[in-house]
Amino acid sequence: MGHGASGLRRLVRELAKFGAVGGAGLLVNLAVFNLVRHVTDLQVVRASVIATVVSIVFNYVGFRYFTYRDRDKSGRTKELTLFLLFSVVGLVIENGVLYAATYWCGWDSPLQSNVFKFVGIGVATLFRFWSYRTWVFRALPARDAVANAESFLEADISTPTAQQQMS
């Protein structure tokens, strides 16, 4: 029972740190979005994409050096590649929501643009949290890695038996 409670505490801490970095990244995203809209004539989705890219860079630094600083650092190139890949998917989700609101529904006032930018960020954040913690910032290989290896070996050993029974 104690193992589950410590795992829950660890997840709550991780969510809090993810939320702190993500909240700051959200402010960066919205500030850059509104600044670009104010000082340029760029279309709303283009301004949003620029803001998303700036916040992706901000978030990577925050996640790597704050939220997930204790995670495995051995594969930085792979980590950064996966981070950018999942961030681009998040960018498409986030800006797809804004695009749909703006061009399909005609909701393009500054307030509506900010609301749908915010909604898009929310949907994309759910995807990003799952993908970053699952694929990008992997936990340090410890007990979990051993347990995964043992279950993999057990599955591997039992597979030929199942195949033999079928033939």
C-alpha positions as semicolon CSV with decimal commas, in nm:
position;residue;x (nm);y (nm);z (nm)
1;M;0,000;0,000;0,000
2;G;0,287;0,237;0,084
3;H;0,436;0,194;-0,265
4;G;0,113;0,316;-0,426
5;A;0,094;0,620;-0,197
6;S;0,454;0,722;-0,276
7;G;0,381;0,677;-0,646
8;L;0,075;0,898;-0,613
9;R;0,277;1,163;-0,425
10;R;0,541;1,151;-0,698
11;L;0,274;1,194;-0,968
12;V;0,115;1,487;-0,779
13;R;0,460;1,654;-0,747
14;E;0,525;1,593;-1,117
15;L;0,184;1,738;-1,210
16;A;0,251;2,045;-0,992
17;K;0,592;2,105;-1,154
18;F;0,450;2,036;-1,502
19;G;0,169;2,281;-1,422
20;A;0,411;2,550;-1,300
21;V;0,621;2,530;-1,617
22;G;0,311;2,491;-1,834
23;G;0,139;2,786;-1,664
24;A;0,442;3,008;-1,727
25;G;0,457;2,873;-2,084
26;L;0,086;2,954;-2,125
27;L;0,154;3,316;-2,022
28;V;0,450;3,333;-2,264
29;N;0,231;3,184;-2,541
30;L;-0,060;3,426;-2,487
31;A;0,170;3,728;-2,440
32;V;0,364;3,656;-2,760
33;F;0,036;3,580;-2,946
34;N;-0,117;3,915;-2,847
35;L;0,209;4,106;-2,902
36;V;0,248;3,963;-3,255
37;R;-0,120;4,039;-3,330
38;H;-0,074;4,394;-3,200
39;V;0,252;4,486;-3,376
40;T;0,212;4,296;-3,706
41;D;-0,057;4,234;-3,966
42;L;-0,010;3,857;-3,956
43;Q;-0,320;3,638;-3,976
44;V;-0,443;3,503;-3,641
45;V;-0,326;3,142;-3,690
46;R;0,020;3,250;-3,812
47;A;0,059;3,475;-3,505
48;S;-0,052;3,180;-3,292
49;V;0,200;2,941;-3,448
50;I;0,484;3,188;-3,374
51;A;0,365;3,216;-3,014
52;T;0,339;2,837;-2,983
53;V;0,696;2,790;-3,111
54;V;0,833;3,046;-2,860
55;S;0,647;2,870;-2,576
56;I;0,775;2,527;-2,693
57;V;1,135;2,650;-2,652
58;F;1,050;2,804;-2,313
59;N;0,876;2,483;-2,200
60;Y;1,160;2,252;-2,306
61;V;1,406;2,446;-2,090
62;G;1,158;2,447;-1,798
63;F;1,073;2,078;-1,828
64;R;1,434;1,961;-1,872
65;Y;1,585;2,175;-1,594
66;F;1,294;2,191;-1,347
67;T;1,010;1,939;-1,390
68;Y;1,215;1,643;-1,515
69;R;1,569;1,738;-1,404
70;D;1,600;1,404;-1,220
71;R;1,513;1,198;-1,527
72;D;1,747;1,007;-1,754
73;K;1,972;1,251;-1,942
74;S;2,168;0,999;-2,147
75;G;1,981;1,035;-2,475
76;R;1,954;1,412;-2,514
77;T;1,936;1,408;-2,896
78;K;1,660;1,147;-2,892
79;E;1,487;1,333;-2,607
80;L;1,494;1,664;-2,796
81;T;1,381;1,497;-3,120
82;L;1,084;1,332;-2,945
83;F;1,005;1,655;-2,757
84;L;0,997;1,849;-3,084
85;L;0,790;1,578;-3,257
86;F;0,525;1,570;-2,982
87;S;0,539;1,950;-2,952
88;V;0,461;1,981;-3,323
89;V;0,162;1,748;-3,277
90;G;0,056;1,969;-2,984
91;L;0,105;2,277;-3,204
92;V;-0,124;2,125;-3,470
93;I;-0,389;2,039;-3,207
94;E;-0,368;2,384;-3,044
95;N;-0,374;2,583;-3,365
96;G;-0,624;2,348;-3,531
97;V;-0,878;2,447;-3,265
98;L;-0,805;2,816;-3,330
99;Y;-0,818;2,763;-3,708
100;A;-1,155;2,588;-3,685
101;A;-1,301;2,862;-3,461
102;T;-1,164;3,139;-3,684
103;Y;-1,222;3,006;-4,036
104;W;-1,503;2,752;-3,999
105;C;-1,711;2,928;-3,733
106;G;-1,614;3,291;-3,802
107;W;-1,521;3,356;-3,437
108;D;-1,238;3,601;-3,492
109;S;-1,276;3,892;-3,250
110;P;-0,969;3,944;-3,026
111;L;-1,162;3,798;-2,729
112;Q;-1,282;3,495;-2,928
113;S;-0,931;3,438;-3,067
114;N;-0,787;3,438;-2,714
115;V;-1,060;3,207;-2,584
116;F;-1,004;2,952;-2,862
117;K;-0,625;2,989;-2,837
118;F;-0,666;2,905;-2,465
119;V;-0,900;2,610;-2,538
120;G;-0,655;2,478;-2,799
121;I;-0,369;2,505;-2,549
122;G;-0,579;2,311;-2,295
123;V;-0,652;2,023;-2,534
124;A;-0,291;2,015;-2,655
125;T;-0,163;2,020;-2,293
126;L;-0,341;1,694;-2,213
127;F;-0,168;1,533;-2,511
128;R;0,169;1,692;-2,423
129;F;0,161;1,581;-2,058
130;W;0,091;1,221;-2,160
131;S;0,347;1,213;-2,443
132;Y;0,628;1,395;-2,257
133;R;0,606;1,178;-1,945
134;T;0,557;0,855;-2,147
135;W;0,809;0,903;-2,428
136;V;1,032;1,209;-2,384
137;F;1,137;1,249;-2,019
138;R;1,158;0,881;-1,927
139;A;1,195;0,785;-1,563
140;L;1,542;0,679;-1,457
141;P;1,580;0,307;-1,523
142;A;1,550;0,143;-1,180
143;R;1,295;-0,101;-1,033
144;D;1,052;-0,029;-1,318
145;A;1,308;-0,121;-1,583
146;V;1,383;-0,449;-1,404
147;A;1,011;-0,527;-1,368
148;N;0,953;-0,446;-1,737
149;A;1,246;-0,665;-1,841
150;E;1,121;-0,954;-1,624
151;S;0,766;-0,931;-1,762
152;F;0,907;-0,906;-2,117
153;L;1,120;-1,217;-2,060
154;E;0,825;-1,405;-1,909
155;A;0,609;-1,311;-2,208
156;D;0,891;-1,414;-2,442
157;I;0,929;-1,751;-2,272
158;S;0,556;-1,822;-2,279
159;T;0,512;-1,719;-2,645
160;P;0,669;-2,031;-2,807
161;T;0,452;-2,253;-2,586
162;A;0,139;-2,076;-2,707
163;Q;0,259;-2,106;-3,067
164;Q;0,336;-2,477;-3,020
165;Q;-0,015;-2,537;-2,884
166;M;-0,165;-2,370;-3,192
167;S;0,032;-2,588;-3,440
